[in-house]
Tab-separated table of C-alpha atoms in Angstrom:
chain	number	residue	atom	x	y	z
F	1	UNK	CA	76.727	103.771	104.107
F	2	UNK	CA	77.701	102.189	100.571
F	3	UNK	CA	78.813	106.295	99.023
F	4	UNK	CA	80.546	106.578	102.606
F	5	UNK	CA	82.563	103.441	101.757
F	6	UNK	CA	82.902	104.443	98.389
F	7	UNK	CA	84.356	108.123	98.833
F	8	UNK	CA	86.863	106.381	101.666
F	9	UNK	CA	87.824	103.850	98.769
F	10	UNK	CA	88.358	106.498	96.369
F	11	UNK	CA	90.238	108.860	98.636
F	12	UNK	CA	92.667	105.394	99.713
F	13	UNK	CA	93.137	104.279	95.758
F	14	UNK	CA	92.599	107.900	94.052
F	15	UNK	CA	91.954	107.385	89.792
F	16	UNK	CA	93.469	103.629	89.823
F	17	UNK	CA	92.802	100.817	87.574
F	18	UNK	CA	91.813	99.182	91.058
F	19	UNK	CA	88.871	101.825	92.691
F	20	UNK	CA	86.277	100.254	90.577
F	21	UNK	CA	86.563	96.408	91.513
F	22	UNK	CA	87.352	98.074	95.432
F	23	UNK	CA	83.880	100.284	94.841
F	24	UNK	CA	81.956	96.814	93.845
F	25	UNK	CA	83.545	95.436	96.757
F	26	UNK	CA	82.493	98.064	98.671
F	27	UNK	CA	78.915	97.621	97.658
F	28	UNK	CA	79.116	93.697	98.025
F	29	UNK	CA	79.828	93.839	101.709
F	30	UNK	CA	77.581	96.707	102.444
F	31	UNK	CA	74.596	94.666	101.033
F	32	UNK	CA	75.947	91.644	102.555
F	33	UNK	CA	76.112	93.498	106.048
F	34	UNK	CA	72.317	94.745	105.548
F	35	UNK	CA	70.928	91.730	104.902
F	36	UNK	CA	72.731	89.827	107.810
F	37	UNK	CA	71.524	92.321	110.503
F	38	UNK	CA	67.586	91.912	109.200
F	39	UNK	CA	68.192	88.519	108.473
F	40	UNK	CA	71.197	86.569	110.435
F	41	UNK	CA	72.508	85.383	106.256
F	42	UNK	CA	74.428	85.905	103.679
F	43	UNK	CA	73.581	85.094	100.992
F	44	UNK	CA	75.970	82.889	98.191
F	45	UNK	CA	74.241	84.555	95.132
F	46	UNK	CA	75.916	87.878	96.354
F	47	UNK	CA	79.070	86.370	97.448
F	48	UNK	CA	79.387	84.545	94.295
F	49	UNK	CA	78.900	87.743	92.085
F	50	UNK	CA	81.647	89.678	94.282
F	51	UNK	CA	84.120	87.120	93.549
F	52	UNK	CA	83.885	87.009	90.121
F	53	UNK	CA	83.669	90.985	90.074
F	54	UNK	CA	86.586	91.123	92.007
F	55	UNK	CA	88.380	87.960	89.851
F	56	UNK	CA	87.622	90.114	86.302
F	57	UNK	CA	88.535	93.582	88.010
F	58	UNK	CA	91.477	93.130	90.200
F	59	UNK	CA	93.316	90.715	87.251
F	60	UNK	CA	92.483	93.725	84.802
F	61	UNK	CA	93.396	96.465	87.547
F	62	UNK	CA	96.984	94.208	88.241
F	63	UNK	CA	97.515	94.246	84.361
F	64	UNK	CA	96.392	97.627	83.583
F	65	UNK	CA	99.218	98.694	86.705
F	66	UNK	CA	102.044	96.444	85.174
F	67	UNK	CA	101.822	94.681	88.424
F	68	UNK	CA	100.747	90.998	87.607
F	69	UNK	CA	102.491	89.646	90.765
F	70	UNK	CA	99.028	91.030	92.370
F	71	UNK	CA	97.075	88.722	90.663
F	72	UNK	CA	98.488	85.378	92.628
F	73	UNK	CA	98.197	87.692	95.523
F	74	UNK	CA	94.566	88.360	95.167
F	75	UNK	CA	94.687	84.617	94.501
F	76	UNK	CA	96.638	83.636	98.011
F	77	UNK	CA	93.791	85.632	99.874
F	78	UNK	CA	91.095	83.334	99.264
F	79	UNK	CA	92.929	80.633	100.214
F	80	UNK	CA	94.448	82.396	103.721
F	81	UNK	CA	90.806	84.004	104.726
F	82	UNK	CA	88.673	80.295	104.800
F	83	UNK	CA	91.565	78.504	106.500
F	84	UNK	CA	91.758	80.338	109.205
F	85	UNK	CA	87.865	80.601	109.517
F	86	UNK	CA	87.043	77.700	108.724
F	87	UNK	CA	89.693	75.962	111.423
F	88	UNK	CA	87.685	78.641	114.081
F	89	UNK	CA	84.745	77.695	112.752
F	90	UNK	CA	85.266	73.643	113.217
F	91	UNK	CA	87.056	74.705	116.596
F	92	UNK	CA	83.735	76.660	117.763
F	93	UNK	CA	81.551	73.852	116.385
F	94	UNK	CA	83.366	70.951	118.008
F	95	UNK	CA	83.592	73.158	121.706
F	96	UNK	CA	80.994	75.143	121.666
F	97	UNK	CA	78.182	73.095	119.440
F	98	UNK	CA	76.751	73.657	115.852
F	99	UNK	CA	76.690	77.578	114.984
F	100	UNK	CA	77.649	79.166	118.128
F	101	UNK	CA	79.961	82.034	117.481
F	102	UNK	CA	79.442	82.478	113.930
F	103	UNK	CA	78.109	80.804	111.340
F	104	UNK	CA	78.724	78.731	107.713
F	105	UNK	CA	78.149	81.970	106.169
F	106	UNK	CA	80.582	83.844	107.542
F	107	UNK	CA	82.957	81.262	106.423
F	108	UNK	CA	81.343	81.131	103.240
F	109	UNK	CA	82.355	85.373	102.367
F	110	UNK	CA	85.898	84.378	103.758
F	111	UNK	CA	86.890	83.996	100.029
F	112	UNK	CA	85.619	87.511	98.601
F	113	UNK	CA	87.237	88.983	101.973
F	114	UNK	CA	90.760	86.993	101.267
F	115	UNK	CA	90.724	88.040	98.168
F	116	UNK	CA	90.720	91.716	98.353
F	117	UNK	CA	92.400	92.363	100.808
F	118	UNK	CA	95.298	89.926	99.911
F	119	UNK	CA	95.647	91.711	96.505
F	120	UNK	CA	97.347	94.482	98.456
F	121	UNK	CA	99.267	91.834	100.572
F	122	UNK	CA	98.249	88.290	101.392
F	123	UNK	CA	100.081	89.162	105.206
F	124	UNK	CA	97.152	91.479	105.947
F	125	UNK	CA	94.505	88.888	105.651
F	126	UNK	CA	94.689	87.496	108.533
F	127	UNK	CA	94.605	90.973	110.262
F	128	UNK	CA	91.793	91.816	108.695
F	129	UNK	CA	89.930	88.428	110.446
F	130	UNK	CA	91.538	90.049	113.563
F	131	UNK	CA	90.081	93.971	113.341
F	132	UNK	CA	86.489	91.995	112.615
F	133	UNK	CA	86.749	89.893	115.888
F	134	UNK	CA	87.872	92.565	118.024
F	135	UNK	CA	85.085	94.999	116.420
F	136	UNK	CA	82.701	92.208	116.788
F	137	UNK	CA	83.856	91.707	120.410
F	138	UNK	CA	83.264	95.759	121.105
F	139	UNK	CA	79.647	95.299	120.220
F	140	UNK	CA	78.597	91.847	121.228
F	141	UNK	CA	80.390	92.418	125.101
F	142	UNK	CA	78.460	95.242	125.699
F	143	UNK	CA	75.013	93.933	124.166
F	144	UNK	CA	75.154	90.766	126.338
F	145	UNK	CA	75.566	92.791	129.704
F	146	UNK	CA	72.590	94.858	128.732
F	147	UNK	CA	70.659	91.852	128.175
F	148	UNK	CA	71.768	90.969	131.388
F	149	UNK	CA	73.674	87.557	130.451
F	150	UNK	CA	71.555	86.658	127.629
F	151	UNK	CA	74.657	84.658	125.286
F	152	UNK	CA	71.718	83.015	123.457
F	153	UNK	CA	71.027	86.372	121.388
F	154	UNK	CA	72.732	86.535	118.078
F	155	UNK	CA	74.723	89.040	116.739
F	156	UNK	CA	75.330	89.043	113.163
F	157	UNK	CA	79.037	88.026	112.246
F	158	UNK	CA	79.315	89.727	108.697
F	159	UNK	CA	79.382	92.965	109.343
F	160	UNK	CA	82.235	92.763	111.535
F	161	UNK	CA	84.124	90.767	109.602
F	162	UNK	CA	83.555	93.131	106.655
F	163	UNK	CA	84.181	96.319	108.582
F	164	UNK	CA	87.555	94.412	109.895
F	165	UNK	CA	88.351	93.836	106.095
F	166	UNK	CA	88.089	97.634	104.800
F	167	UNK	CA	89.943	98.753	108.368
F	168	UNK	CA	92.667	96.307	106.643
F	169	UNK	CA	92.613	97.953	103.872
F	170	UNK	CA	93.784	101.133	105.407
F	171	UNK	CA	95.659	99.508	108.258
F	172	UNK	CA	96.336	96.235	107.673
F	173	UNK	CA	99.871	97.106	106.699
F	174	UNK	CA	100.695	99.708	109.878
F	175	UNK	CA	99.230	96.829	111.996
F	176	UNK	CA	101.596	94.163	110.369
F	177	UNK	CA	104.664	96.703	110.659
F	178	UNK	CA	103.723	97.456	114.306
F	179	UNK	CA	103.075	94.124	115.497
F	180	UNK	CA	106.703	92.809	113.564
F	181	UNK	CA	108.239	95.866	115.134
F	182	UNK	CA	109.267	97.303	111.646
């Protein structure tokens, strides 16, 4: 899965100052996606090391480009992604009770996702929330009517939400344009 992710990065960026911090990316949310399906976390250690990846390479990527205006935008990002989970997440928490939906986790990789993703353009983060509910929607829908009604199995929120934020990547904007009618 990770070279898969990789060789889509590289054919989206080509030989830019940006494919390596995107490849580390790449590699952050496909361990991150792993270990939530076997173990229903993510872990901060990982999280923590793909934001400061992602801090050093997309600054250096922006400079190396002569675009520095990306590096508030990969700064926006983190702040866009967690507000609009984390508001979801009290929303869920308050209706629904303590971790149903998704979890603290989830909320916690909001940052890394925001900031990515919003170093391309900040208006495509919250899009990128979108793809990974409506992907996590696809899967979960179907899973509960084969378990006949079961709601109280969990599926893991992570991997949606990063598989919504590398759709983003290559949609994000289309989606934006479409939706605005541009």
């Amino acid at each position: 899965v990770n070279v898969a992710v990789w060789v889509l990065f590289a054919w989206e960026f080509g030989a830019t100052a940006v494919l390596p911090a995107f490849l580390a990316w790449g590699s952050v949310l496909v361990a991150q996606s792993w270990i939530d399906l076997r173990e229903e976390r993510l872990p901060r250690a990982i999280t923590y090391t793909g934001v400061a990846l992602g801090a050093i390479g997309l600054t250096a990527a922006a400079l190396i480009d002569g675009e520095p205006a990306r590096i508030w935008m990969s700064a926006l990002g983190p702040a866009i992604a967690p507000a609009i989970l984390l508001s979801l997440y009290q929303f869920a928490s308050w209706r629904y009770g303590e971790g149903v939906g998704f979890g603290w986790g989830d909320v916690i990789i909001s940052p890394l996702l925001g900031m990515y993703v919003g170093y391309l353009n900040p208006g495509i983060v919250p899009p990128a929330i979108f793809f990974g509910f409506i992907l996590g929607a696809v899967v979960s829908i179907p899973l509960v009517m084969i378990r006949q009604g079961d709601t109280q199995s969990t599926v893991p929120f992570g991997p949606f939400l990063a598989a919504g934020s590398i759709l983003a990547v290559f949609i994000g904007q289309d989606f934006v344009d479409l939706v605005l009618a541009r």
